Coordinates of C-alpha atoms in Angstrom, one line a residue:
Chain D
X1 CA -1.8 -22.3 -16.7
X2 CA -2.0 -21.5 -12.9
X3 CA 1.9 -20.8 -13.5
X4 CA 2.1 -19.4 -16.7
X5 CA 3.1 -15.3 -16.7
X6 CA 0.6 -12.9 -18.7
X7 CA 2.6 -12.5 -21.7
X8 CA 1.3 -16.9 -21.9
X9 CA -1.9 -16.5 -21.1
X10 CA -2.3 -13.8 -23.3
X11 CA -1.1 -15.5 -26.3
X12 CA -3.3 -18.6 -24.8
X13 CA -6.6 -16.4 -24.3
X14 CA -6.2 -14.7 -27.9
X15 CA -5.7 -18.0 -30.1
X16 CA -8.4 -19.5 -28.2
X17 CA -6.3 -21.9 -26.4
X18 CA -8.0 -21.5 -23.0
X19 CA -11.3 -18.6 -22.9
X20 CA -11.3 -16.4 -20.7
X21 CA -14.2 -18.3 -18.3
X22 CA -12.6 -21.6 -18.4
X23 CA -9.3 -19.5 -17.1
X24 CA -10.9 -18.0 -14.4
X25 CA -12.9 -20.8 -13.5
X26 CA -9.6 -22.5 -12.6
X27 CA -8.3 -19.6 -10.4
X28 CA -11.8 -19.6 -9.0
X29 CA -11.5 -23.3 -7.8
X30 CA -8.3 -22.7 -6.5
X31 CA -9.4 -20.7 -4.3
X32 CA -12.5 -21.9 -3.2
X33 CA -9.5 -24.8 -2.1
X34 CA -6.6 -23.1 -0.9
X35 CA -8.2 -19.8 0.7
X36 CA -9.2 -21.0 3.8
X37 CA -5.5 -22.3 4.9
X38 CA -4.4 -19.3 3.8
X39 CA -6.9 -15.7 4.1
X40 CA -5.6 -14.5 1.5
X41 CA -9.1 -13.3 -0.4
X42 CA -12.0 -11.6 2.3
X43 CA -14.0 -11.4 -0.6
X44 CA -15.1 -14.0 -3.6
X45 CA -17.6 -13.5 -6.0
X46 CA -17.9 -16.0 -8.7
X47 CA -20.6 -15.0 -10.2
X48 CA -19.0 -11.5 -11.0
X49 CA -16.1 -12.9 -11.9
X50 CA -17.7 -15.1 -14.1
X51 CA -19.7 -12.0 -15.9
X52 CA -16.3 -9.7 -16.3
X53 CA -15.2 -13.4 -17.8
X54 CA -17.9 -14.0 -20.6
X55 CA -17.3 -9.9 -21.6
X56 CA -13.8 -10.8 -22.1
X57 CA -14.6 -13.1 -24.3
X58 CA -17.3 -11.5 -26.1
X59 CA -14.8 -8.9 -26.7
X60 CA -11.8 -11.7 -27.8
X61 CA -14.7 -13.1 -29.9
X62 CA -15.2 -9.3 -32.1
X63 CA -11.5 -8.8 -32.1
X64 CA -11.1 -6.0 -29.9
X65 CA -9.0 -7.1 -27.3
X66 CA -6.0 -5.7 -25.9
X67 CA -2.9 -7.4 -23.9
X68 CA -5.1 -8.3 -21.1
X69 CA -7.7 -8.4 -21.7
X70 CA -9.9 -12.1 -20.3
X71 CA -6.7 -12.3 -17.6
X72 CA -7.8 -12.8 -14.3
X73 CA -6.7 -10.5 -11.3
X74 CA -7.2 -9.8 -7.2
X75 CA -8.0 -6.7 -6.2
X76 CA -6.9 -5.4 -2.5
X77 CA -9.7 -4.5 -0.5
X78 CA -8.4 -0.6 0.0
X79 CA -9.5 -0.3 -4.0
X80 CA -13.4 0.8 -3.7
X81 CA -15.3 -2.1 -6.4
X82 CA -18.8 -1.2 -8.0
X83 CA -21.5 -3.2 -6.0
X84 CA -18.6 -5.2 -4.2
X85 CA -17.9 -5.3 -0.3
X86 CA -15.4 -3.0 0.0
X87 CA -14.0 -3.2 3.8
X88 CA -10.0 -2.3 3.4
X89 CA -9.9 -5.0 6.0
X90 CA -11.8 -3.1 8.7
X91 CA -15.2 -3.4 10.9
X92 CA -15.4 0.2 10.2
X93 CA -16.4 -1.1 6.3
X94 CA -17.4 -4.3 6.7
X95 CA -20.6 -4.3 5.3
X96 CA -19.3 -0.9 3.2
X97 CA -20.8 -2.2 -0.9
X98 CA -18.9 0.1 -3.1
X99 CA -21.1 3.1 -5.1
X100 CA -18.5 3.7 -7.4
X101 CA -15.3 2.3 -9.2
X102 CA -11.7 3.4 -8.3
X103 CA -9.9 4.5 -11.3
X104 CA -7.5 1.6 -11.3
X105 CA -10.7 -0.6 -11.5
X106 CA -12.4 1.0 -14.2
X107 CA -9.0 1.1 -16.2
X108 CA -8.8 -2.8 -15.7
X109 CA -12.4 -3.4 -16.3
X110 CA -13.9 -1.5 -18.8
X111 CA -10.1 -0.1 -20.4
X112 CA -8.2 -3.6 -20.1
X113 CA -11.2 -6.0 -19.6
X114 CA -9.4 -7.7 -17.2
X115 CA -11.1 -9.8 -14.5
X116 CA -10.9 -9.0 -10.7
X117 CA -11.3 -12.7 -9.0
X118 CA -12.4 -10.6 -5.8
X119 CA -11.0 -8.6 -3.1
X120 CA -7.5 -9.8 -1.4
X121 CA -7.2 -9.0 2.7
X122 CA -5.0 -6.7 4.2
X123 CA -3.7 -4.6 7.9
X124 CA -6.7 -2.6 8.7
X125 CA -6.9 0.3 6.3
X126 CA -3.1 -0.4 5.5
X127 CA -1.8 0.5 8.5
X128 CA 0.2 -3.0 9.4
X129 CA 3.4 -4.4 7.9
X130 CA 2.3 -8.0 8.5
X131 CA -1.2 -8.5 7.7
X132 CA -1.8 -9.0 11.9
X133 CA -4.2 -6.3 12.7
X134 CA -6.6 -7.5 9.7
X135 CA -9.9 -7.4 11.2
X136 CA -11.3 -10.8 9.3
X137 CA -7.7 -12.5 10.3
X138 CA -4.2 -12.6 9.7
X139 CA -3.1 -14.1 6.3
X140 CA -0.5 -16.9 6.0
X141 CA 2.3 -17.2 3.6
X142 CA 2.2 -19.6 1.2
X143 CA 5.9 -20.6 1.9
X144 CA 5.1 -21.3 5.6
X145 CA 1.8 -20.7 7.0
X146 CA 3.1 -20.5 10.7
X147 CA 4.4 -17.1 8.9
X148 CA 3.4 -13.5 8.3
X149 CA 2.8 -13.2 4.1
X150 CA 4.1 -9.2 5.3
X151 CA 2.1 -6.6 4.5
X152 CA 0.0 -4.3 4.3
X153 CA -0.7 -6.2 0.6
X154 CA -1.0 -9.3 2.6
X155 CA -3.8 -10.8 1.0
X156 CA -2.4 -10.8 -2.6
X157 CA 1.1 -11.1 -1.7
X158 CA -0.1 -14.6 -0.3
X159 CA -2.8 -14.8 -3.8
X160 CA -0.4 -14.4 -6.4
X161 CA 2.6 -16.6 -5.0
X162 CA 0.2 -19.3 -3.6
X163 CA -1.2 -19.0 -7.4
X164 CA -4.5 -18.1 -6.6
X165 CA -4.6 -15.3 -9.3
X166 CA -1.9 -14.4 -11.9
X167 CA -1.2 -10.8 -10.5
X168 CA -3.1 -8.1 -7.5
X169 CA -2.7 -5.3 -7.5
X170 CA -1.0 -3.4 -4.0
X171 CA -0.7 -0.1 -3.0
X172 CA 2.7 0.6 -0.7
X173 CA 2.0 3.7 1.4
X174 CA 5.8 3.3 3.6
X175 CA 6.5 -0.5 1.9
X176 CA 3.0 -2.1 1.7
X177 CA 3.9 -3.9 -2.1
X178 CA 7.6 -4.2 -1.7
X179 CA 8.1 -5.7 1.8
X180 CA 5.1 -8.7 1.4
X181 CA 6.7 -9.2 -2.5
X182 CA 9.6 -9.6 -1.0
X183 CA 8.4 -11.9 2.0
X184 CA 6.1 -14.1 -0.4
X185 CA 8.9 -13.6 -3.6
X186 CA 7.0 -11.5 -5.8
X187 CA 8.3 -9.0 -8.2
X188 CA 6.5 -5.8 -7.0
X189 CA 6.4 -1.9 -7.8
X190 CA 5.6 1.2 -6.2
X191 CA 5.3 3.6 -9.0
X192 CA 6.2 7.9 -8.7
X193 CA 3.7 9.7 -6.5
X194 CA 1.6 11.2 -8.3
X195 CA 2.1 8.2 -11.7
X196 CA -1.4 6.1 -10.7
X197 CA -4.9 7.5 -9.9
X198 CA -5.6 6.9 -6.0
X199 CA -9.5 8.5 -6.7
X200 CA -11.1 5.4 -4.7
X201 CA -8.6 3.9 -3.3
X202 CA -9.7 4.6 0.7
X203 CA -7.3 7.1 1.9
X204 CA -4.3 6.0 4.7
X205 CA -1.7 8.9 4.4
X206 CA -2.7 10.8 1.1
X207 CA 0.7 12.7 0.2
X208 CA 2.6 8.7 0.5
X209 CA -0.3 6.5 -0.9
X210 CA 0.5 4.6 -4.4
X211 CA -0.9 2.3 -5.4
X212 CA 0.9 -0.4 -7.8
X213 CA 1.3 -4.0 -8.8
X214 CA 2.3 -7.0 -7.5
X215 CA 3.3 -10.6 -10.5
X216 CA 5.3 -12.8 -10.4
X217 CA 8.0 -10.9 -13.0
X218 CA 8.6 -7.8 -13.7
X219 CA 6.9 -8.5 -17.3
X220 CA 4.0 -9.0 -15.7
X221 CA 4.5 -6.1 -13.5
X222 CA 5.2 -3.8 -16.9
X223 CA 1.8 -5.1 -18.5
X224 CA 0.0 -4.1 -15.4
X225 CA 1.5 -1.2 -14.8
X226 CA 0.7 -0.2 -18.7
X227 CA -3.2 -0.2 -17.3
X228 CA -2.8 1.3 -13.8
X229 CA -0.9 4.5 -14.5
X230 CA -2.3 7.7 -16.3
X231 CA -3.7 11.6 -14.8
X232 CA -6.8 11.4 -13.7
X233 CA -8.9 14.8 -12.9
X234 CA -10.4 13.2 -10.5
X235 CA -7.3 13.1 -8.1
X236 CA -5.4 16.4 -7.5
X237 CA -2.1 14.7 -7.1
X238 CA -2.6 12.9 -10.6
X239 CA 0.0 14.1 -13.0
X240 CA -0.2 14.9 -16.6
X241 CA 2.5 13.0 -18.1
X242 CA 2.3 11.7 -21.9
X243 CA 2.0 8.1 -22.1
X244 CA 4.4 5.1 -21.9
X245 CA 5.2 1.8 -22.5
X246 CA 6.5 0.1 -20.1
X247 CA 7.5 -3.0 -22.2
X248 CA 9.6 -1.0 -24.9
X249 CA 12.7 -0.8 -22.8
X250 CA 11.9 -4.7 -20.7
X251 CA 15.2 -5.7 -22.9
X252 CA 17.9 -3.0 -22.8
X253 CA 21.4 -4.6 -21.9
X254 CA 22.7 -3.4 -18.3
X255 CA 25.6 -2.8 -19.8
X256 CA 26.9 0.7 -18.2
X257 CA 23.5 0.5 -15.1
X258 CA 25.4 2.7 -13.0
X259 CA 24.0 1.1 -9.5
X260 CA 24.4 2.5 -5.8
X261 CA 24.6 0.8 -2.8
X262 CA 23.9 3.3 0.6
X263 CA 26.4 2.3 2.8
X264 CA 23.3 2.3 5.4
X265 CA 21.6 -0.4 3.7
X266 CA 24.2 -2.3 4.0
X267 CA 25.5 -1.6 8.0
X268 CA 24.5 -3.4 11.4
X269 CA 20.6 -4.4 11.1
X270 CA 19.9 -6.5 8.5
X271 CA 19.6 -9.9 9.0
X272 CA 23.1 -12.2 7.4
X273 CA 21.8 -14.3 5.0
X274 CA 19.1 -11.5 3.5
X275 CA 22.5 -9.9 3.0
X276 CA 24.0 -12.7 1.8
X277 CA 21.2 -12.8 -0.9
X278 CA 21.7 -9.2 -1.8
X279 CA 25.6 -9.4 -2.0
X280 CA 25.1 -12.0 -4.6
X281 CA 22.2 -10.3 -6.4
X282 CA 24.6 -7.4 -6.9
X283 CA 27.5 -9.3 -7.7
X284 CA 25.1 -10.9 -10.5
X285 CA 24.3 -7.0 -12.3
X286 CA 27.9 -6.4 -12.3
X287 CA 27.9 -10.0 -14.4
X288 CA 25.0 -8.1 -16.1
X289 CA 27.7 -4.9 -17.2
X290 CA 26.4 -2.5 -14.1
X291 CA 28.9 -1.2 -12.6
X292 CA 28.6 -0.5 -8.1
X293 CA 29.5 2.9 -6.5
X294 CA 28.9 3.8 -2.9
X295 CA 26.1 6.9 -1.8
X296 CA 25.5 7.6 0.7
X297 CA 21.7 8.5 2.3
X298 CA 23.0 10.4 5.9
X299 CA 19.4 10.5 6.8
X300 CA 17.8 7.7 5.5
X301 CA 17.4 7.0 9.9
X302 CA 15.9 9.0 10.6
X303 CA 12.7 7.9 7.9
X304 CA 10.6 6.0 10.0
X305 CA 10.9 8.6 12.9
X306 CA 9.7 11.1 10.4
X307 CA 7.1 8.5 8.5
X308 CA 5.8 8.1 12.2
X309 CA 4.6 11.2 12.6
X310 CA 3.4 12.0 9.3
X311 CA 1.5 9.3 8.6
X312 CA -0.8 9.4 11.5
X313 CA -0.9 12.8 11.3
X314 CA -2.9 12.2 7.7
X315 CA -4.4 9.5 8.7
X316 CA -6.2 11.0 11.9
X317 CA -7.3 13.9 9.0
X318 CA -8.3 10.7 6.6
X319 CA -9.8 8.8 8.6
X320 CA -12.4 11.3 10.5
X321 CA -14.6 11.0 7.8
X322 CA -15.6 7.6 9.7
X323 CA -18.0 8.5 12.4
X324 CA -20.9 6.1 11.7
X325 CA -22.4 8.9 9.6
X326 CA -22.7 7.9 6.1
X327 CA -21.2 4.8 6.1
X328 CA -19.7 2.2 7.7
X329 CA -20.7 1.0 11.0
X330 CA -22.1 2.7 13.6
X331 CA -22.4 1.5 17.3
X332 CA -25.7 0.2 18.4
X333 CA -26.5 2.1 21.4
X334 CA -25.0 5.3 22.5
X335 CA -26.6 9.0 24.2
X336 CA -25.4 12.1 22.3
X337 CA -24.1 12.6 18.7
X338 CA -20.7 13.2 20.8
X339 CA -21.3 9.7 21.5
X340 CA -22.0 8.3 19.2
X341 CA -19.1 9.1 16.9
X342 CA -17.0 8.1 19.9
X343 CA -18.7 4.6 20.1
X344 CA -18.4 3.9 16.7
X345 CA -15.2 4.2 16.5
X346 CA -13.9 3.0 19.4
X347 CA -15.7 -0.1 18.4
X348 CA -14.8 0.1 14.7
X349 CA -11.6 0.2 14.6
X350 CA -9.0 -1.7 15.5
X351 CA -6.2 -1.1 17.8
X352 CA -3.1 -0.6 15.3
X353 CA -5.5 2.2 13.4
X354 CA -6.6 3.6 17.0
X355 CA -2.9 3.9 17.7
X356 CA -2.0 5.7 14.7
X357 CA -5.0 8.0 14.7
X358 CA -4.4 9.2 18.3
X359 CA -0.4 9.7 17.2
X360 CA -1.3 12.4 14.5
X361 CA -4.5 13.5 17.0
X362 CA -1.0 14.4 19.0
X363 CA 1.1 15.2 16.9
X364 CA -0.9 18.3 15.2
X365 CA -2.6 19.5 18.5
X366 CA -1.7 23.2 19.6
X367 CA 1.6 23.6 20.4
X368 CA 3.1 20.4 19.1
X369 CA 2.9 20.8 15.6
X370 CA 5.7 22.6 15.1
X371 CA 8.0 20.1 17.7
X372 CA 6.7 17.1 15.7
X373 CA 4.6 17.8 12.6
X374 CA 6.5 20.5 10.9
X375 CA 9.8 19.0 12.2
X376 CA 8.8 15.6 10.5
X377 CA 8.3 17.2 7.6
X378 CA 11.9 19.2 7.3
X379 CA 13.4 15.8 7.7
X380 CA 11.3 14.1 4.6
X381 CA 13.1 17.6 2.7
X382 CA 16.8 16.1 4.1
X383 CA 15.4 12.0 2.9
X384 CA 14.2 13.6 -0.1
X385 CA 17.8 15.7 -0.6
X386 CA 19.5 12.3 0.1
X387 CA 18.4 11.0 -3.3
X388 CA 19.0 14.6 -4.8
X389 CA 22.6 13.8 -4.8
X390 CA 22.5 9.5 -4.9
X391 CA 21.2 10.0 -8.4
X392 CA 23.9 12.5 -9.5
X393 CA 26.5 10.0 -9.2
X394 CA 24.1 6.4 -10.0
X395 CA 21.6 5.8 -11.9
X396 CA 19.8 2.8 -9.9
X397 CA 19.5 2.1 -5.6
X398 CA 19.9 -0.9 -4.6
X399 CA 19.6 -2.9 -1.1
X400 CA 17.7 -5.5 0.9
X401 CA 14.0 -4.9 0.5
X402 CA 13.4 -5.8 4.4
X403 CA 15.5 -6.4 6.7
X404 CA 14.3 -10.1 8.0
X405 CA 12.6 -12.9 5.9
X406 CA 8.8 -14.1 7.1
X407 CA 8.4 -13.9 10.3
X408 CA 5.9 -16.2 12.9
X409 CA 2.6 -14.3 13.6
X410 CA 2.8 -12.9 16.8
X411 CA 7.1 -12.2 16.3
X412 CA 6.5 -9.1 16.7
X413 CA 2.4 -8.1 17.2
X414 CA 2.4 -7.1 20.4
X415 CA 5.3 -4.7 20.2
X416 CA 4.7 -1.7 17.6
X417 CA 7.9 0.0 17.7
X418 CA 10.0 -3.8 16.1
X419 CA 7.0 -3.6 13.4
X420 CA 7.2 -0.4 12.1
X421 CA 11.1 -1.2 12.2
X422 CA 10.1 -4.1 9.1
X423 CA 9.7 -1.4 6.7
X424 CA 13.2 0.4 7.6
X425 CA 14.7 0.2 3.9
X426 CA 11.1 1.3 1.9
X427 CA 10.1 4.4 4.1
X428 CA 12.5 7.0 2.5
X429 CA 11.1 5.6 -1.0
X430 CA 7.8 7.0 0.3
X431 CA 8.7 10.6 1.5
X432 CA 10.8 11.4 -1.2
X433 CA 8.0 10.1 -3.9
X434 CA 10.0 7.8 -5.6
X435 CA 9.7 5.2 -7.8
X436 CA 10.8 1.6 -5.8
X437 CA 10.7 -2.6 -6.3
X438 CA 11.5 -5.6 -4.7
X439 CA 12.1 -8.4 -7.0
X440 CA 13.2 -11.9 -5.6
X441 CA 16.9 -13.0 -5.2
X442 CA 17.1 -15.8 -3.3
X443 CA 16.5 -17.5 -0.6
X444 CA 17.6 -16.9 3.3
X445 CA 16.8 -20.4 5.9
X446 CA 14.3 -21.8 3.0
X447 CA 12.5 -18.0 3.2
X448 CA 12.5 -15.3 0.0
X449 CA 14.6 -12.7 0.2
X450 CA 13.8 -9.1 -2.0
X451 CA 16.4 -7.3 -3.4
X452 CA 15.3 -3.5 -3.3
X453 CA 15.8 -1.5 -6.5
X454 CA 15.4 2.4 -6.1
X455 CA 14.8 4.8 -8.8
X456 CA 14.6 8.4 -9.8
X457 CA 11.6 10.4 -10.5
X458 CA 9.9 8.5 -13.7
X459 CA 12.1 6.0 -13.5
X460 CA 9.7 2.8 -13.5
X461 CA 11.3 1.8 -16.8
X462 CA 14.4 2.1 -15.9
X463 CA 13.8 -0.3 -12.8
X464 CA 11.6 -2.4 -14.9
X465 CA 14.8 -2.7 -17.3
X466 CA 16.8 -3.5 -14.6
X467 CA 14.6 -6.2 -13.0
X468 CA 13.6 -8.1 -16.5
X469 CA 17.7 -8.5 -17.0
X470 CA 18.1 -9.7 -13.6
X471 CA 15.1 -12.7 -14.0
X472 CA 16.4 -13.8 -17.6
X473 CA 19.3 -14.6 -16.1
X474 CA 18.2 -15.9 -12.5
X475 CA 15.3 -18.0 -11.7
X476 CA 14.7 -16.9 -8.3
X477 CA 11.1 -15.3 -9.6
X478 CA 9.8 -19.1 -11.3
X479 CA 10.6 -20.4 -8.1
X480 CA 6.8 -21.8 -6.1
X481 CA 5.8 -22.6 -2.2
X482 CA 5.7 -26.4 -2.0
X483 CA 3.7 -28.2 0.3
X484 CA 0.2 -25.9 -1.5
X485 CA -0.5 -28.6 -4.5
Chain W
X1 CA 8.7 12.6 26.7
X2 CA 6.5 10.5 28.2
X3 CA 2.4 11.0 27.9
X4 CA 0.6 10.8 31.1
X5 CA -2.9 9.6 31.3
X6 CA -4.4 12.1 31.1
X7 CA -2.7 13.3 28.1
X8 CA -3.5 9.9 26.1
X9 CA -7.3 10.4 27.5
X10 CA -7.2 14.4 25.8
X11 CA -6.0 12.7 22.9
X12 CA -8.1 9.9 23.0
X13 CA -10.6 12.7 23.0
X14 CA -9.4 14.8 20.6
X15 CA -9.7 11.7 18.1
X16 CA -12.9 10.8 19.0
X17 CA -12.0 7.4 20.3
X18 CA -13.8 6.6 23.4
X19 CA -11.4 4.7 25.9
X20 CA -11.3 3.0 29.1
X21 CA -9.4 2.9 31.9
X22 CA -7.9 -0.6 31.0
X23 CA -7.1 0.2 27.2
X24 CA -6.1 3.8 28.0
X25 CA -2.7 2.7 30.5
X26 CA -2.2 0.1 27.3
X27 CA -2.4 2.7 25.0
X28 CA 0.0 5.2 26.7
X29 CA 2.3 2.5 27.3
X30 CA 2.5 2.1 23.6
X31 CA 2.5 5.2 22.4
X32 CA 5.6 6.5 24.6
X33 CA 7.6 3.3 23.1
X34 CA 5.8 5.1 19.5
X35 CA 7.3 8.6 21.1
X36 CA 10.7 7.8 22.2
X37 CA 11.2 6.5 18.2
X38 CA 9.7 9.7 17.1
X39 CA 11.8 11.9 19.7
X40 CA 15.2 10.8 16.8
X41 CA 14.0 13.7 15.3
X42 CA 14.9 16.4 18.0
X43 CA 18.3 15.8 17.4
X44 CA 18.2 17.1 14.2
X45 CA 19.3 20.6 13.3
X46 CA 16.6 21.8 10.6
X47 CA 17.0 25.6 10.1
X48 CA 16.6 27.5 7.2
X49 CA 15.4 23.4 6.0
X50 CA 12.3 23.9 3.9
X51 CA 9.3 22.0 5.4
X52 CA 8.1 19.5 2.6
X53 CA 4.3 18.7 2.5
X54 CA 4.2 17.0 -0.4
X55 CA 6.7 14.4 -3.2
X56 CA 5.2 16.6 -6.3
X57 CA 6.5 20.3 -6.2
X58 CA 3.2 21.3 -8.0
X59 CA 0.6 24.2 -7.4
X60 CA -3.2 23.0 -6.4
X61 CA -5.1 22.4 -10.4
X62 CA -8.2 24.2 -11.5
X63 CA -11.1 23.3 -12.9
X64 CA -13.9 24.9 -15.0
X65 CA -16.5 25.1 -12.3
X66 CA -18.6 23.6 -13.6
X67 CA -21.6 20.1 -13.2
X68 CA -19.8 17.5 -14.1
X69 CA -21.2 14.6 -12.4
X70 CA -24.0 12.8 -12.4
X71 CA -26.5 12.2 -9.1
X72 CA -25.2 10.2 -7.3
X73 CA -27.3 10.9 -3.7
X74 CA -29.9 7.4 -3.7
X75 CA -26.6 5.1 -3.7
X76 CA -24.5 7.3 -1.5
X77 CA -27.5 6.7 0.8
X78 CA -28.4 3.6 0.6
X79 CA -24.8 2.6 2.2
X80 CA -25.6 5.4 5.3
X81 CA -26.3 3.5 8.6
X82 CA -29.6 5.7 8.9
X83 CA -31.3 7.7 6.5
X84 CA -34.7 9.1 6.2
X85 CA -36.4 11.6 3.3
X86 CA -32.9 11.4 2.0
X87 CA -31.4 13.1 5.2
X88 CA -28.8 11.3 7.3
X89 CA -30.0 11.1 10.7
X90 CA -28.3 11.9 14.1
X91 CA -29.4 12.1 17.3
X92 CA -30.4 15.4 18.1
X93 CA -28.2 18.2 18.7
X94 CA -30.1 20.9 19.3
X95 CA -32.9 21.2 21.7

């Protein structure tokens, strides 16, 4: 049951082979045993989880269960969940018990009847690519506990990779679903901007943030995406679109699929082992009937610089709400109101968050706005236009998710710029607002490698189809880390 | 471009984050490294390019001007650092 797909779990629950309470307990036991090593969860509340499980069992018994009713899931601690500690990996929110549910959480609990197992560790306010900026300490990669799981959804990735949960939620602002999925051998999907509601998802960079599923396979991700998407009047950027069943086209043959290979993703800057696995995956796609065409994303090298203006600018505005007045941390000793703000924020935020708030404050300040913020927005347009051109000759773009496999804890922590460059292949997708996936495609030096799939706007079903057919032909996604019995 | 220590302190003040002298020095070196990366943007000719603020080219949705949310005041104040009689307490602003 620990390694079972969501479909298998769903069938087992429906046929009463196992109850949701039993299944939930199975995963809670694993969390208790393995979480001290991995630090993947920051909050576990067995009683709450078992209550959800009992309610799910009642729904199953009454015959009104959905496909995911009773299935346990781990929630990234960026999603507000009523009555649960919701920390966003920060001392600032270390005592924050959310008074309401994020839309994603509400849909999973109330509509789908899923069982939350707890809240997963993450880089503070989702700012990081290694999970080392968390106030609650780093997460360890189940494939090698001396290495990082990636970030910012590092706890979610480690939890699913070590099978502390069958699946998890993540969020992706510059690669935070795809990069940890790649480093932990998972399938992760960042939907088109606006498809998944951001209500109750603690904001980092509002024009880039998007929630999505992290799981063992594309099929699992499709099932989860079905429950996560939908118009939400509480999110002003939520898109009104007809409902779509992402599982419908999973089996479609790939004959004639045109894969675009951006020459900028296949040049220098990527580890040889990663590149070899990615090229082998593309060769497999050709065997499955796809054709390849070289495309160009000539401005992609500008995506990291533009992102580190736009995301901090939005973050400096979003995080101004943390002032020690309405919620969260307030310093012990302070003088006047301004001093209370300054001390609460100095003590409540970690170093990386402070850096990004300061970059944002600077690029938005008088005299620098045009040179930095507006210039970054113009470059964002050029990057988005590159994709428009590329999708004229291909259906899906492929390349590496991350330029390296999981790196060692501490290896990049001292140099922010080195850390930022680990998202070099993922950031452009967020700037353009496109859907992107990472799919396990092999190993380099015993560590997982992710293949990135980028689709046109609203092409989630096509990405999932391409990933699923690949997973029918390969078993990389079924490999599990050893040494964690 | 290179930020001076004074500029770093000014930015920290704009961001309402207290920094010690030692922190300001570390921050200065980190920010200058990051801005070196960001400076790559300046070589690009973007004349005539419309700035892109958002991934979706949509206008802001409007809703009916009607009450839709229940009163959550008590629940919201329960998580505040300091409240009294339904008010958030902060240091005295007006003498």
